Amino acid sequence: MTHIFQQLGHATLSSFAKLGRSSFFLLLTLTGILSVIPRPRLLIKQLFSIGVLSFLIITISGLFIGMVLGLQGFNILSDFGAEEALGIMVAASLVRELGPVVTALLFAGRAGSALTAEIGLMKATEQLSGMEMMAIDPIKRIIAPRFLAGFIAMPLLAALFSSIGVIGGHIVGVGMLGVDDGSYWSQMQANLDLYDDIFNGIIKSIVFGFIVSWIALFEGYDAIPTSEGVSRATTRTVVNSAFAILGLDFILTALMFGDL
Amino acid sequence: MGPSGTGKTTLLKLIGGQLYPDQGTVIVDEQNVHRLKRSDLYTLRKRMGMLFQSGALLTDLSVYDNVALPLREHTGLNESMIRTLVLLKLHAVGLRGAKDLMPNELSGGMARRVALARAIALDPMMIMYDEPFTGQDPISLGTLVKMIKELNNALGLTSIIVSHDVEETTSIADYIYILSEGSVVGQGTPEQIKNSDSEWVQQFMKGDADGPVHFHYPANDYHKDLLEI
């Protein structure tokens, strides 16, 4: 019995210790961003590997999700004779929810796991220690550019996801199921609100970009420098990011759209 | 020098200010390493080179860029001056021709030589070598031993070598400390060490399986352990 309490106590203490380390890490990273600004090359390189290389997965996923939305939306709306509203239904679902959330989940799986593994292996192969011994701060040189790149790339990828999704919905709804082309676009134009829908969606993706980059980089930096340690850290990045994204999505949605 | 797990690398990390001591002080160039502010510690580190056991080259940068990294970070030199310096350093370790290779294209010995070129890029006052001879083939080993000795003499450096390779280290060291279980058990010139009457030192120098350092990790009685279900 005492053993269980000991374990519980130990787990609680180590959770708080990790929270402290991650907060301190975030503080150092945020201050490190200042040193990235005069060196855009470091940022551009990371924007390429984190953002541009995620284009394919985001585009294909966005297209299919838009197509599914078009199909499902048409089936439901046609029961009420409201097929013309398909455009706004697809666009609002994407811009408000699916764009930011699914992009963030894909981003955590594609770029987040890669960041954790990269930083964890750099730690395991003494590259980070080597930089420290060369008087080069790894937070400024390695972590901060990646953090900033994730933070910038995420809203752009979410916007791409939503745009491609709208096209996917159009392909199915207008191209295959016969919804009027003009209605599809005009309903979307008339009813999609810049502030309520698009702006709130962008805020969500910015928050998710911040959280996923933070989790991914911290897990890599804090990983036990062995093969198993890096593998566990990579798993933790994907799992914790998914929890954080879905939990925060509810909170943000409640704040933005809900009357709870 | 000392057996594995005795705290040699830890000592190097203490000297470089990467670890904090529970007690005692580390003085480098009349400065207490662990009392320095972060910026002062980084200034001191610019004058300390360190060669890691793995080489610790940045895997996303070429050989050239790895050696150029400390110069680009810490000096305001233009690219043409940096190029000259990088080629000089790479030539010193015999790898000028490998400047465009990536770290994954290098053998272990080559990676360590590139790391050495990077460690001397800023012309430090001292270099710390962490197990430089481990896992090297005889040719690389011979080259490294010669190179360490030559660099030390040519650049007027202080070199601290952490190693458990008795022959190689005694061939180039001026003074040796033997560590065991976190404390110094013998010290002196290579000659004095060879003639030491300390059991620890003799066991280490001769490579005896048993002595003050036991071959077996502390365990229960062997027979009892085997019969236990």
Short mmCIF file of C-alpha atoms in Angstrom, two decimals:
data_model
loop_
_atom_site.label_atom_id
_atom_site.label_comp_id
_atom_site.label_asym_id
_atom_site.label_seq_id
_atom_site.Cartn_x
_atom_site.Cartn_y
_atom_site.Cartn_z
CA MET A 1 0.00 0.00 0.00
CA THR A 2 2.80 2.37 0.98
CA HIS A 3 4.46 1.45 -2.29
CA ILE A 4 1.45 2.72 -4.29
CA PHE A 5 1.52 6.04 -2.44
CA GLN A 6 5.25 6.30 -3.03
CA GLN A 7 4.77 5.73 -6.74
CA LEU A 8 1.90 8.21 -6.86
CA GLY A 9 4.00 10.79 -5.06
CA HIS A 10 6.94 10.18 -7.32
CA ALA A 11 4.80 10.46 -10.45
CA THR A 12 3.23 13.70 -9.23
CA LEU A 13 6.58 15.23 -8.33
CA SER A 14 8.16 14.27 -11.64
CA SER A 15 5.15 15.69 -13.54
CA PHE A 16 5.58 19.01 -11.77
CA ALA A 17 9.32 18.92 -12.37
CA LYS A 18 8.71 18.32 -16.07
CA LEU A 19 6.18 21.14 -16.20
CA GLY A 20 8.78 23.42 -14.65
CA ARG A 21 11.48 22.33 -17.08
CA SER A 22 9.18 22.76 -20.06
CA SER A 23 8.11 26.26 -18.93
CA PHE A 24 11.73 27.29 -18.48
CA PHE A 25 12.54 25.79 -21.88
CA LEU A 26 9.70 27.79 -23.46
CA LEU A 27 10.95 30.98 -21.83
CA LEU A 28 14.48 30.42 -23.17
CA THR A 29 13.09 29.56 -26.61
CA LEU A 30 10.96 32.69 -26.77
CA THR A 31 13.91 34.88 -25.83
CA GLY A 32 16.04 32.91 -28.33
CA ILE A 33 13.67 33.95 -31.15
CA LEU A 34 15.15 37.46 -31.00
CA SER A 35 18.46 36.07 -32.21
CA VAL A 36 16.79 34.30 -35.16
CA ILE A 37 15.34 37.49 -36.64
CA PRO A 38 18.68 38.89 -37.87
CA ARG A 39 19.55 35.48 -39.38
CA PRO A 40 16.65 34.64 -41.70
CA ARG A 41 18.58 31.80 -43.39
CA LEU A 42 18.19 29.59 -40.31
CA LEU A 43 14.44 30.22 -40.35
CA ILE A 44 14.01 29.69 -44.09
CA LYS A 45 15.75 26.31 -43.91
CA GLN A 46 13.37 25.18 -41.17
CA LEU A 47 10.31 26.64 -42.89
CA PHE A 48 11.23 24.45 -45.83
CA SER A 49 11.65 21.22 -43.87
CA ILE A 50 8.73 21.81 -41.49
CA GLY A 51 6.32 23.67 -43.79
CA VAL A 52 7.05 23.00 -47.44
CA LEU A 53 7.73 19.29 -46.94
CA SER A 54 4.32 18.96 -45.22
CA PHE A 55 2.54 20.34 -48.32
CA LEU A 56 1.83 16.94 -49.83
CA ILE A 57 0.22 15.31 -46.80
CA ILE A 58 -1.81 18.47 -46.08
CA THR A 59 -2.98 18.85 -49.70
CA ILE A 60 -4.03 15.23 -50.13
CA SER A 61 -5.73 15.04 -46.72
CA GLY A 62 -7.49 18.37 -47.33
CA LEU A 63 -8.75 17.19 -50.71
CA PHE A 64 -10.19 13.95 -49.36
CA ILE A 65 -11.74 15.55 -46.29
CA GLY A 66 -13.37 18.18 -48.53
CA MET A 67 -14.69 15.44 -50.81
CA VAL A 68 -16.13 13.49 -47.86
CA LEU A 69 -17.71 16.67 -46.51
CA GLY A 70 -19.23 17.34 -49.94
CA LEU A 71 -20.69 13.86 -50.08
CA GLN A 72 -21.99 13.71 -46.50
CA GLY A 73 -23.22 17.31 -46.63
CA PHE A 74 -25.11 16.68 -49.85
CA ASN A 75 -26.83 13.59 -48.41
CA ILE A 76 -28.05 15.47 -45.34
CA LEU A 77 -28.87 18.80 -47.01
CA SER A 78 -30.76 17.18 -49.90
CA ASP A 79 -33.20 15.66 -47.35
CA PHE A 80 -34.22 19.23 -46.55
CA GLY A 81 -33.96 20.47 -50.12
CA ALA A 82 -31.08 22.73 -49.14
CA GLU A 83 -28.30 21.46 -51.44
CA GLU A 84 -27.43 25.07 -52.36
CA ALA A 85 -26.08 25.51 -48.83
CA LEU A 86 -23.43 22.85 -49.47
CA GLY A 87 -20.75 25.49 -50.15
CA ILE A 88 -21.16 27.27 -46.82
CA MET A 89 -21.46 23.97 -44.95
CA VAL A 90 -18.20 22.64 -46.38
CA ALA A 91 -16.37 25.94 -45.97
CA ALA A 92 -17.56 26.66 -42.42
CA SER A 93 -16.74 23.11 -41.25
CA LEU A 94 -13.27 23.42 -42.72
CA VAL A 95 -12.40 26.95 -41.69
CA ARG A 96 -13.81 26.73 -38.17
CA GLU A 97 -12.89 23.20 -37.14
CA LEU A 98 -11.44 20.66 -39.50
CA GLY A 99 -8.84 22.94 -41.08
CA PRO A 100 -7.05 23.92 -37.86
CA VAL A 101 -7.63 20.65 -35.98
CA VAL A 102 -6.83 18.06 -38.65
CA THR A 103 -3.89 20.13 -39.93
CA ALA A 104 -2.53 20.32 -36.37
CA LEU A 105 -2.92 16.55 -35.88
CA LEU A 106 -1.21 15.85 -39.21
CA PHE A 107 1.44 18.45 -38.40
CA ALA A 108 2.14 16.75 -35.06
CA GLY A 109 2.47 13.39 -36.80
CA ARG A 110 4.55 14.58 -39.74
CA ALA A 111 6.65 17.53 -38.51
CA GLY A 112 6.33 17.22 -34.71
CA SER A 113 7.59 13.66 -34.54
CA ALA A 114 10.43 14.54 -36.93
CA LEU A 115 11.44 17.49 -34.74
CA THR A 116 11.48 15.37 -31.57
CA ALA A 117 13.48 12.60 -33.22
CA GLU A 118 15.94 15.10 -34.71
CA ILE A 119 16.56 16.99 -31.47
CA GLY A 120 16.62 13.76 -29.42
CA LEU A 121 19.21 12.22 -31.72
CA MET A 122 21.25 15.42 -31.69
CA LYS A 123 21.30 15.10 -27.92
CA ALA A 124 22.15 11.38 -28.05
CA THR A 125 25.02 11.97 -30.48
CA GLU A 126 26.40 14.84 -28.35
CA GLN A 127 25.74 17.43 -31.06
CA LEU A 128 24.00 19.73 -28.57
CA SER A 129 26.81 19.33 -26.01
CA GLY A 130 29.30 19.94 -28.81
CA MET A 131 27.61 23.22 -29.68
CA GLU A 132 27.59 24.30 -26.04
CA MET A 133 31.30 23.60 -25.85
CA MET A 134 31.82 25.74 -28.97
CA ALA A 135 30.05 28.54 -27.05
CA ILE A 136 27.07 28.29 -29.41
CA ASP A 137 23.75 28.26 -27.57
CA PRO A 138 21.71 25.33 -28.99
CA ILE A 139 18.48 27.02 -27.90
CA LYS A 140 19.26 29.99 -30.14
CA ARG A 141 20.86 28.10 -33.02
CA ILE A 142 18.74 24.92 -33.14
CA ILE A 143 15.55 25.23 -31.11
CA ALA A 144 14.37 28.81 -31.70
CA PRO A 145 14.42 28.68 -35.55
CA ARG A 146 12.44 25.42 -35.49
CA PHE A 147 9.95 26.81 -33.01
CA LEU A 148 9.40 29.95 -35.06
CA ALA A 149 9.10 27.94 -38.27
CA GLY A 150 6.44 25.66 -36.74
CA PHE A 151 4.57 28.67 -35.41
CA ILE A 152 4.57 30.36 -38.85
CA ALA A 153 3.98 27.22 -40.94
CA MET A 154 0.96 25.91 -39.04
CA PRO A 155 -1.59 28.68 -39.90
CA LEU A 156 -0.41 28.67 -43.52
CA LEU A 157 -0.82 24.90 -43.77
CA ALA A 158 -4.27 25.14 -42.16
CA ALA A 159 -5.27 27.78 -44.73
CA LEU A 160 -4.01 25.53 -47.51
CA PHE A 161 -5.90 22.57 -46.04
CA SER A 162 -9.17 24.52 -45.91
CA SER A 163 -8.76 25.93 -49.44
CA ILE A 164 -8.05 22.52 -50.93
CA GLY A 165 -10.94 21.06 -48.90
CA VAL A 166 -13.33 23.62 -50.41
CA ILE A 167 -12.16 22.53 -53.86
CA GLY A 168 -12.63 18.87 -52.85
CA GLY A 169 -16.21 19.65 -51.75
CA HIS A 170 -16.77 21.41 -55.08
CA ILE A 171 -15.46 18.45 -57.08
CA VAL A 172 -17.94 16.08 -55.40
CA GLY A 173 -20.87 18.45 -54.82
CA VAL A 174 -20.86 20.37 -58.10
CA GLY A 175 -18.89 18.04 -60.34
CA MET A 176 -20.45 14.72 -59.38
CA LEU A 177 -23.73 15.37 -57.54
CA GLY A 178 -25.06 18.27 -59.59
CA VAL A 179 -25.22 21.12 -57.04
CA ASP A 180 -25.42 24.48 -58.79
CA ASP A 181 -21.95 26.01 -59.23
CA GLY A 182 -23.15 29.57 -58.59
CA SER A 183 -25.00 28.58 -55.41
CA TYR A 184 -21.96 26.72 -54.07
CA TRP A 185 -19.75 29.82 -54.25
CA SER A 186 -22.35 32.54 -53.59
CA GLN A 187 -23.69 30.87 -50.42
CA MET A 188 -20.14 30.60 -49.20
CA GLN A 189 -19.38 34.24 -50.01
CA ALA A 190 -22.56 35.51 -48.44
CA ASN A 191 -22.46 33.56 -45.20
CA LEU A 192 -18.83 33.01 -44.30
CA ASP A 193 -17.88 35.72 -41.82
CA LEU A 194 -14.38 37.15 -41.89
CA TYR A 195 -14.14 37.60 -38.14
CA ASP A 196 -16.34 34.80 -36.77
CA ASP A 197 -15.15 32.09 -39.10
CA ILE A 198 -11.84 32.86 -40.78
CA PHE A 199 -10.20 34.94 -38.06
CA ASN A 200 -11.19 32.53 -35.29
CA GLY A 201 -9.91 29.61 -37.37
CA ILE A 202 -6.57 31.37 -37.83
CA ILE A 203 -6.32 32.00 -34.07
CA LYS A 204 -6.91 28.30 -33.45
CA SER A 205 -4.19 27.25 -35.86
CA ILE A 206 -1.74 29.77 -34.37
CA VAL A 207 -2.40 28.35 -30.89
CA PHE A 208 -2.01 24.77 -32.17
CA GLY A 209 1.21 25.67 -34.00
CA PHE A 210 2.61 27.13 -30.77
CA ILE A 211 1.61 24.14 -28.65
CA VAL A 212 2.73 21.41 -31.08
CA SER A 213 6.11 23.08 -31.73
CA TRP A 214 6.65 23.54 -27.99
CA ILE A 215 5.75 19.93 -27.13
CA ALA A 216 7.81 18.47 -30.02
CA LEU A 217 10.94 20.48 -29.30
CA PHE A 218 10.77 20.06 -25.54
CA GLU A 219 10.25 16.30 -25.75
CA GLY A 220 13.31 16.04 -28.02
CA TYR A 221 15.42 18.28 -25.78
CA ASP A 222 14.33 16.48 -22.62
CA ALA A 223 14.60 12.95 -24.12
CA ILE A 224 16.76 10.32 -22.46
CA PRO A 225 19.69 10.16 -24.91
CA THR A 226 19.27 6.51 -25.94
CA SER A 227 17.42 4.81 -28.81
CA GLU A 228 14.58 3.85 -26.50
CA GLY A 229 14.48 7.31 -24.91
CA VAL A 230 14.17 9.04 -28.29
CA SER A 231 11.54 6.55 -29.45
CA ARG A 232 9.46 7.16 -26.31
CA ALA A 233 9.84 10.91 -26.64
CA THR A 234 8.60 10.76 -30.25
CA THR A 235 5.54 8.79 -29.18
CA ARG A 236 4.89 11.25 -26.35
CA THR A 237 5.03 14.14 -28.82
CA VAL A 238 2.29 12.67 -31.00
CA VAL A 239 0.09 11.57 -28.08
CA ASN A 240 0.48 14.73 -25.98
CA SER A 241 0.03 16.95 -29.04
CA ALA A 242 -3.20 15.16 -29.94
CA PHE A 243 -4.53 15.60 -26.40
CA ALA A 244 -3.48 19.24 -26.30
CA ILE A 245 -4.98 20.01 -29.73
CA LEU A 246 -8.33 18.36 -29.02
CA GLY A 247 -8.60 19.73 -25.48
CA LEU A 248 -7.65 23.25 -26.52
CA ASP A 249 -9.98 23.04 -29.50
CA PHE A 250 -12.92 22.55 -27.18
CA ILE A 251 -11.85 25.42 -24.94
CA LEU A 252 -11.23 27.77 -27.88
CA THR A 253 -14.49 26.77 -29.57
CA ALA A 254 -16.38 27.38 -26.34
CA LEU A 255 -14.77 30.82 -26.01
CA MET A 256 -15.29 31.77 -29.65
CA PHE A 257 -18.62 30.29 -30.61
CA GLY A 258 -20.26 28.83 -27.53
CA ASP A 259 -22.54 30.35 -24.93
CA LEU A 260 -21.50 27.98 -22.16
CA MET B 1 43.43 7.74 -17.44
CA GLY B 2 41.33 5.18 -15.72
CA PRO B 3 38.93 2.32 -16.24
CA SER B 4 35.53 2.87 -17.84
CA GLY B 5 32.87 4.43 -15.66
CA THR B 6 35.33 6.04 -13.31
CA GLY B 7 34.34 9.64 -14.03
CA LYS B 8 36.82 10.74 -16.71
CA THR B 9 34.28 12.22 -19.12
CA THR B 10 32.40 13.70 -16.17
CA LEU B 11 35.63 15.47 -15.22
CA LEU B 12 35.94 16.96 -18.72
CA LYS B 13 32.33 18.14 -18.55
CA LEU B 14 33.07 19.73 -15.19
CA ILE B 15 36.07 21.54 -16.64
CA GLY B 16 33.95 22.76 -19.57
CA GLY B 17 31.20 23.97 -17.22
CA GLN B 18 28.58 21.58 -18.58
CA LEU B 19 28.12 19.97 -15.19
CA TYR B 20 28.11 21.54 -11.74
CA PRO B 21 30.26 19.99 -9.01
CA ASP B 22 28.73 18.99 -5.68
CA GLN B 23 31.89 20.28 -4.06
CA GLY B 24 35.25 21.71 -5.06
CA THR B 25 36.17 24.24 -7.70
CA VAL B 26 37.43 24.14 -11.28
CA ILE B 27 39.88 26.89 -12.20
CA VAL B 28 40.67 27.47 -15.88
CA ASP B 29 42.98 30.34 -16.82
CA GLU B 30 42.58 31.77 -13.31
CA GLN B 31 38.78 31.78 -13.58
CA ASN B 32 36.42 29.71 -11.46
CA VAL B 33 34.37 28.03 -14.20
CA HIS B 34 31.27 27.52 -12.09
CA ARG B 35 31.16 31.04 -10.73
CA LEU B 36 31.14 32.62 -14.19
CA LYS B 37 28.08 34.27 -15.70
CA ARG B 38 26.71 32.46 -18.76
CA SER B 39 28.15 35.06 -21.14
CA ASP B 40 31.59 34.87 -19.46
CA LEU B 41 31.47 31.06 -19.53
CA TYR B 42 30.76 31.21 -23.28
CA THR B 43 33.67 33.63 -23.73
CA LEU B 44 35.92 31.17 -21.89
CA ARG B 45 34.61 28.25 -23.97
CA LYS B 46 35.64 30.03 -27.16
CA ARG B 47 39.19 29.48 -25.92
CA MET B 48 38.58 25.82 -25.06
CA GLY B 49 38.25 23.19 -27.75
CA MET B 50 36.65 19.86 -27.04
CA LEU B 51 36.84 16.71 -29.09
CA PHE B 52 33.93 14.42 -28.29
CA GLN B 53 34.21 10.66 -28.52
CA SER B 54 31.59 10.57 -31.29
CA GLY B 55 32.99 13.65 -33.03
CA ALA B 56 29.64 15.42 -32.42
CA LEU B 57 29.62 16.87 -35.95
CA LEU B 58 26.35 18.48 -36.97
CA THR B 59 24.87 15.95 -39.36
CA ASP B 60 22.97 18.49 -41.48
CA LEU B 61 26.13 20.45 -42.31
CA SER B 62 28.98 19.44 -44.64
CA VAL B 63 32.53 18.96 -43.38
CA TYR B 64 33.38 22.49 -44.58
CA ASP B 65 30.36 24.06 -42.85
CA ASN B 66 31.04 22.16 -39.63
CA VAL B 67 34.53 23.60 -39.39
CA ALA B 68 33.28 27.03 -40.49
CA LEU B 69 30.51 27.04 -37.86
CA PRO B 70 32.48 28.43 -34.89
CA LEU B 71 34.17 31.00 -37.16
CA ARG B 72 30.84 32.18 -38.56
CA GLU B 73 29.26 32.32 -35.11
CA HIS B 74 32.04 34.05 -33.24
CA THR B 75 34.08 36.11 -35.67
CA GLY B 76 33.04 38.89 -38.00
CA LEU B 77 35.30 37.53 -40.74
CA ASN B 78 34.15 37.63 -44.32
CA GLU B 79 33.42 34.43 -46.24
CA SER B 80 36.69 34.46 -48.18
CA MET B 81 38.75 34.71 -44.96
CA ILE B 82 36.64 31.96 -43.38
CA ARG B 83 37.25 29.77 -46.43
CA THR B 84 41.02 30.22 -46.11
CA LEU B 85 40.95 29.39 -42.40
CA VAL B 86 38.72 26.34 -42.88
CA LEU B 87 40.98 24.98 -45.61
CA LEU B 88 44.04 25.58 -43.40
CA LYS B 89 42.47 23.68 -40.52
CA LEU B 90 41.24 20.86 -42.74
CA HIS B 91 44.66 20.61 -44.37
CA ALA B 92 46.22 20.28 -40.91
CA VAL B 93 44.14 17.15 -40.28
CA GLY B 94 44.64 15.87 -43.83
CA LEU B 95 41.02 16.23 -44.94
CA ARG B 96 41.03 19.28 -47.21
CA GLY B 97 39.86 17.02 -50.04
CA ALA B 98 36.85 15.86 -47.99
CA LYS B 99 35.45 19.34 -47.44
CA ASP B 100 32.27 18.74 -49.44
CA LEU B 101 31.40 15.40 -47.82
CA MET B 102 28.59 15.07 -45.33
CA PRO B 103 29.29 13.58 -41.87
CA ASN B 104 27.47 10.33 -42.75
CA GLU B 105 29.96 9.78 -45.58
CA LEU B 106 32.96 9.85 -43.21
CA SER B 107 34.58 6.93 -41.41
CA GLY B 108 34.85 7.12 -37.62
CA GLY B 109 38.49 8.19 -37.81
CA MET B 110 37.78 10.86 -40.42
CA ALA B 111 34.87 12.24 -38.38
CA ARG B 112 37.13 12.58 -35.38
CA ARG B 113 39.74 14.41 -37.46
CA VAL B 114 37.12 16.82 -38.80
CA ALA B 115 35.98 17.39 -35.21
CA LEU B 116 39.59 18.10 -34.34
CA ALA B 117 39.80 20.67 -37.16
CA ARG B 118 36.65 22.27 -35.79
CA ALA B 119 38.03 22.24 -32.24
CA ILE B 120 41.13 24.19 -33.36
CA ALA B 121 39.17 26.56 -35.64
CA LEU B 122 39.22 29.41 -33.12
CA ASP B 123 42.87 28.76 -32.09
CA PRO B 124 42.01 27.78 -28.51
CA MET B 125 44.41 27.82 -25.57
CA MET B 126 43.47 24.28 -24.60
CA ILE B 127 41.79 21.22 -26.08
CA MET B 128 40.05 18.45 -24.22
CA TYR B 129 39.99 15.06 -25.91
CA ASP B 130 37.37 12.58 -24.79
CA GLU B 131 38.57 9.04 -25.53
CA PRO B 132 40.18 10.03 -28.85
CA PHE B 133 41.67 6.58 -29.47
CA THR B 134 38.60 4.42 -28.80
CA GLY B 135 37.40 2.34 -31.74
CA GLN B 136 40.12 3.43 -34.18
CA ASP B 137 41.87 1.15 -36.63
CA PRO B 138 45.69 1.01 -36.28
CA ILE B 139 46.31 3.49 -39.13
CA SER B 140 43.79 6.08 -37.85
CA LEU B 141 45.10 5.52 -34.34
CA GLY B 142 48.69 6.20 -35.35
CA THR B 143 47.64 9.30 -37.31
CA LEU B 144 45.60 10.66 -34.43
CA VAL B 145 48.35 10.15 -31.86
CA LYS B 146 50.82 11.93 -34.12
CA MET B 147 48.38 14.72 -34.91
CA ILE B 148 47.53 15.41 -31.28
CA LYS B 149 51.20 15.63 -30.40
CA GLU B 150 52.02 17.87 -33.39
CA LEU B 151 49.07 20.20 -32.87
CA ASN B 152 49.91 20.53 -29.23
CA ASN B 153 53.49 21.53 -29.99
CA ALA B 154 52.78 23.66 -33.07
CA LEU B 155 49.94 25.68 -31.54
CA GLY B 156 51.38 25.81 -28.02
CA LEU B 157 48.23 24.29 -26.55
CA THR B 158 47.38 22.65 -23.29
CA SER B 159 45.91 19.26 -24.08
CA ILE B 160 43.87 17.20 -21.67
CA ILE B 161 43.37 13.67 -22.92
CA VAL B 162 40.92 11.33 -21.29
CA SER B 163 41.68 7.78 -22.27
CA HIS B 164 42.02 4.19 -21.19
CA ASP B 165 44.50 3.35 -23.94
CA VAL B 166 47.67 2.93 -21.96
CA GLU B 167 50.25 2.67 -24.73
CA GLU B 168 49.05 5.57 -26.87
CA THR B 169 48.53 7.92 -23.98
CA THR B 170 51.84 7.24 -22.27
CA SER B 171 53.58 7.81 -25.61
CA ILE B 172 52.44 11.44 -25.86
CA ALA B 173 51.53 12.58 -22.34
CA ASP B 174 53.78 14.78 -20.21
CA TYR B 175 51.89 14.06 -17.01
CA ILE B 176 49.30 11.44 -16.14
CA TYR B 177 46.61 11.20 -13.49
CA ILE B 178 45.01 7.82 -12.91
CA LEU B 179 41.44 7.90 -11.70
CA SER B 180 39.47 5.15 -10.09
CA GLU B 181 35.96 5.34 -8.68
CA GLY B 182 35.94 9.11 -8.88
CA SER B 183 39.26 9.85 -7.20
CA VAL B 184 42.92 10.19 -8.19
CA VAL B 185 44.83 7.00 -7.32
CA GLY B 186 48.13 7.81 -8.96
CA GLN B 187 49.91 10.61 -10.78
CA GLY B 188 53.23 11.43 -12.36
CA THR B 189 55.19 11.38 -15.59
CA PRO B 190 54.67 8.29 -17.77
CA GLU B 191 57.93 6.89 -16.35
CA GLN B 192 56.89 7.47 -12.75
CA ILE B 193 53.48 5.91 -13.45
CA LYS B 194 55.07 2.80 -14.97
CA ASN B 195 57.25 2.38 -11.88
CA SER B 196 54.51 3.21 -9.39
CA ASP B 197 54.07 0.80 -6.49
CA SER B 198 50.33 1.51 -6.21
CA GLU B 199 48.26 -1.64 -6.77
CA TRP B 200 45.55 0.39 -8.56
CA VAL B 201 48.04 1.90 -10.97
CA GLN B 202 49.79 -1.39 -11.65
CA GLN B 203 46.50 -3.21 -12.29
CA PHE B 204 45.43 -0.55 -14.76
CA MET B 205 48.77 -0.29 -16.55
CA LYS B 206 49.12 -4.05 -16.92
CA GLY B 207 45.46 -4.70 -17.67
CA ASP B 208 45.03 -7.35 -14.97
CA ALA B 209 41.48 -8.71 -14.69
CA ASP B 210 41.49 -8.66 -10.90
CA GLY B 211 43.04 -6.44 -8.31
CA PRO B 212 41.71 -3.43 -6.42
CA VAL B 213 39.26 -3.01 -9.34
CA HIS B 214 37.21 -6.22 -9.40
CA PHE B 215 36.22 -7.96 -12.60
CA HIS B 216 32.86 -8.98 -11.11
CA TYR B 217 30.23 -6.42 -10.25
CA PRO B 218 29.24 -6.89 -6.58
CA ALA B 219 26.74 -9.77 -6.37
CA ASN B 220 25.37 -12.47 -4.06
CA ASP B 221 27.18 -15.77 -3.64
CA TYR B 222 27.51 -17.45 -7.06
CA HIS B 223 26.44 -20.95 -5.94
CA LYS B 224 23.49 -19.68 -3.93
CA ASP B 225 22.40 -17.58 -6.90
CA LEU B 226 22.48 -20.57 -9.26
CA LEU B 227 20.51 -22.80 -6.89
CA GLU B 228 17.88 -20.19 -6.15
CA ILE B 229 14.54 -20.87 -7.86
#
